[in-house]
Coordinates of C-alpha atoms in Angstrom, one line a residue:
M27 CA 23.9 125.4 64.9
T28 CA 21.4 127.0 62.6
R29 CA 18.6 124.6 61.5
V30 CA 18.0 124.4 57.8
K31 CA 14.5 125.5 56.9
S32 CA 14.3 124.6 53.2
H33 CA 15.8 122.2 50.7
T34 CA 18.6 123.5 48.4
A35 CA 17.8 124.6 44.9
L36 CA 19.5 121.4 43.6
A37 CA 17.2 119.3 45.8
K38 CA 14.2 121.1 44.4
V39 CA 15.4 120.7 40.8
L40 CA 16.0 117.0 41.3
H41 CA 12.5 116.6 42.9
W42 CA 10.5 118.6 40.4
G43 CA 12.7 117.7 37.3
F44 CA 12.3 114.1 38.1
I45 CA 8.5 114.5 38.1
V46 CA 8.8 115.7 34.5
L47 CA 11.0 112.7 33.5
Y48 CA 8.6 110.3 35.2
A49 CA 5.6 111.9 33.5
Y50 CA 7.4 111.7 30.1
G51 CA 8.1 108.0 30.7
L52 CA 4.5 107.5 31.6
F53 CA 3.1 109.2 28.5
K54 CA 5.6 107.7 26.0
Q55 CA 5.2 104.1 27.3
L56 CA 4.8 101.4 24.8
D57 CA 1.4 99.9 24.0
D58 CA 2.8 96.5 23.1
I59 CA 6.1 94.7 23.5
G60 CA 6.0 94.0 19.7
Q61 CA 6.9 97.7 19.1
L62 CA 10.4 96.8 20.1
E63 CA 10.8 95.2 16.6
D64 CA 11.9 98.7 15.7
S65 CA 15.6 98.6 16.6
G66 CA 15.7 102.4 16.9
L67 CA 12.9 102.3 19.4
L68 CA 14.5 99.4 21.3
I69 CA 17.8 101.4 21.6
F70 CA 15.9 104.6 22.6
E71 CA 14.0 102.7 25.3
A72 CA 17.2 101.1 26.7
V73 CA 19.0 104.5 26.8
F74 CA 16.0 106.2 28.4
A75 CA 15.8 103.4 31.1
A76 CA 19.5 103.7 31.8
L77 CA 19.3 107.5 32.1
F78 CA 16.2 107.2 34.3
L79 CA 18.0 104.8 36.5
L80 CA 21.1 107.0 36.8
I81 CA 18.9 110.0 37.7
V82 CA 16.9 108.1 40.3
L83 CA 20.2 106.9 41.9
A84 CA 21.7 110.4 41.8
R85 CA 18.6 111.8 43.4
Y86 CA 18.5 109.1 46.1
F87 CA 22.2 109.6 47.1
Y88 CA 21.8 113.4 47.1
M89 CA 18.4 113.5 48.9
R90 CA 19.3 111.0 51.7
R91 CA 21.6 113.7 53.2
Y92 CA 18.5 115.6 54.3
E93 CA 15.8 115.0 56.9
T94 CA 12.5 113.7 55.6
F95 CA 10.7 116.5 57.6
L96 CA 13.1 119.3 56.7
G97 CA 11.5 122.6 57.5
A98 CA 9.0 121.2 60.1
R99 CA 8.0 123.9 62.6
V100 CA 6.4 121.3 65.0
P101 CA 7.7 118.0 66.4
V102 CA 6.9 115.2 64.1
P103 CA 5.6 111.9 65.7
L104 CA 7.9 108.9 65.4
L105 CA 5.1 106.9 63.6
Q106 CA 4.7 109.6 61.0
K107 CA 8.5 109.7 60.5
R108 CA 8.6 106.0 60.0
L109 CA 5.6 106.0 57.5
A110 CA 7.3 108.8 55.5
R111 CA 10.6 106.9 55.5
A112 CA 8.9 103.7 54.4
T113 CA 7.0 105.6 51.6
H114 CA 10.2 107.2 50.3
V115 CA 12.2 104.0 50.4
G116 CA 9.3 102.2 48.7
M117 CA 9.2 104.9 45.9
Y118 CA 12.9 104.6 45.3
V119 CA 12.7 100.8 45.2
C120 CA 9.9 101.0 42.6
L121 CA 11.7 103.7 40.7
V122 CA 14.8 101.6 40.5
A123 CA 12.9 98.4 39.6
L124 CA 11.1 100.2 36.8
P125 CA 14.1 100.9 34.6
L126 CA 15.9 97.7 35.6
S127 CA 12.9 95.6 34.5
G128 CA 12.6 97.7 31.4
L129 CA 16.3 97.0 30.6
M130 CA 15.6 93.3 31.2
I131 CA 12.7 93.4 28.8
A132 CA 14.8 95.2 26.2
G133 CA 17.7 92.8 26.7
L134 CA 15.6 89.7 26.4
Y135 CA 13.9 91.1 23.3
A136 CA 17.2 92.0 21.7
Q137 CA 18.3 88.3 22.3
G138 CA 15.2 87.1 20.5
I139 CA 13.3 86.2 23.6
K140 CA 9.9 87.9 22.8
D141 CA 7.7 85.7 25.0
G142 CA 7.9 82.9 27.5
A143 CA 8.6 82.7 31.2
M144 CA 11.6 85.0 31.4
Q145 CA 9.9 87.7 29.5
D146 CA 6.7 87.2 31.5
V147 CA 8.7 87.7 34.8
A148 CA 10.4 90.9 33.4
L149 CA 7.0 92.3 32.2
G150 CA 5.4 91.4 35.5
L151 CA 8.1 93.1 37.5
H152 CA 7.8 96.1 35.3
E153 CA 4.0 96.3 35.7
L154 CA 4.2 95.7 39.4
S155 CA 6.8 98.4 40.0
A156 CA 4.8 100.9 37.9
S157 CA 1.6 100.2 39.7
L158 CA 3.3 100.4 43.1
S159 CA 5.0 103.6 42.1
Y160 CA 1.6 105.2 41.3
L161 CA 0.2 104.2 44.6
L162 CA 3.2 105.4 46.6
I163 CA 3.4 108.7 44.6
F164 CA -0.3 109.3 45.4
A165 CA 0.3 108.6 49.0
H166 CA 3.3 111.0 49.0
I167 CA 1.2 113.7 47.4
G168 CA -1.7 113.1 49.8
A169 CA 0.6 113.3 52.8
A170 CA 2.2 116.5 51.5
I171 CA -1.2 118.1 51.1
F172 CA -2.3 116.9 54.5
S173 CA 1.0 118.4 56.0
R174 CA 0.3 121.7 54.2
I175 CA -3.2 121.9 55.6
K176 CA -1.9 121.2 59.1
G177 CA 0.7 124.0 58.6
E178 CA 3.7 122.0 59.7
G179 CA 6.1 123.9 57.5
I180 CA 7.3 120.9 55.5
W181 CA 5.4 121.9 52.3
T182 CA 7.2 125.2 52.0
S183 CA 10.6 123.6 52.2
M184 CA 10.1 121.8 48.9
V185 CA 7.1 123.3 47.0
P186 CA 7.3 126.7 45.3
V187 CA 3.6 127.4 45.4
W188 CA 0.8 127.7 48.1
T189 CA 3.6 128.4 50.7
E190 CA 2.9 128.8 54.3

């Protein structure tokens, strides 16, 4: 059996394309929930959240077919595998919670619930999932750079620049 040394082109497109989508969502975020008074913006935000959620789920179900350390040229310690798995799962949980909480905010707002306990919970979940996603993404990037510096071969399986 031949060992796969690199991710497929589709895996790379899903990985790097999602980064563009995430960055777009980050830069276009609302400054205030009151902006949802604009029904066109409310609809756009709901459609964006639904599309984001579908892409995250598609990415998850496609990527779970592959080893976390695809392309590794050296044995990867069990602890490192478990930390990587926990980081990836955590990112997916956050990246699913982010659009779901956004849809909750939009749904509540559309029903006239602009403040109060339910909206506070939805907003809190949205902020928590965003903050945790930043932390986990930075951890992921840091681990990828560390792996590249160590020359394990993992970087080259997914990243098109600074290859080993």
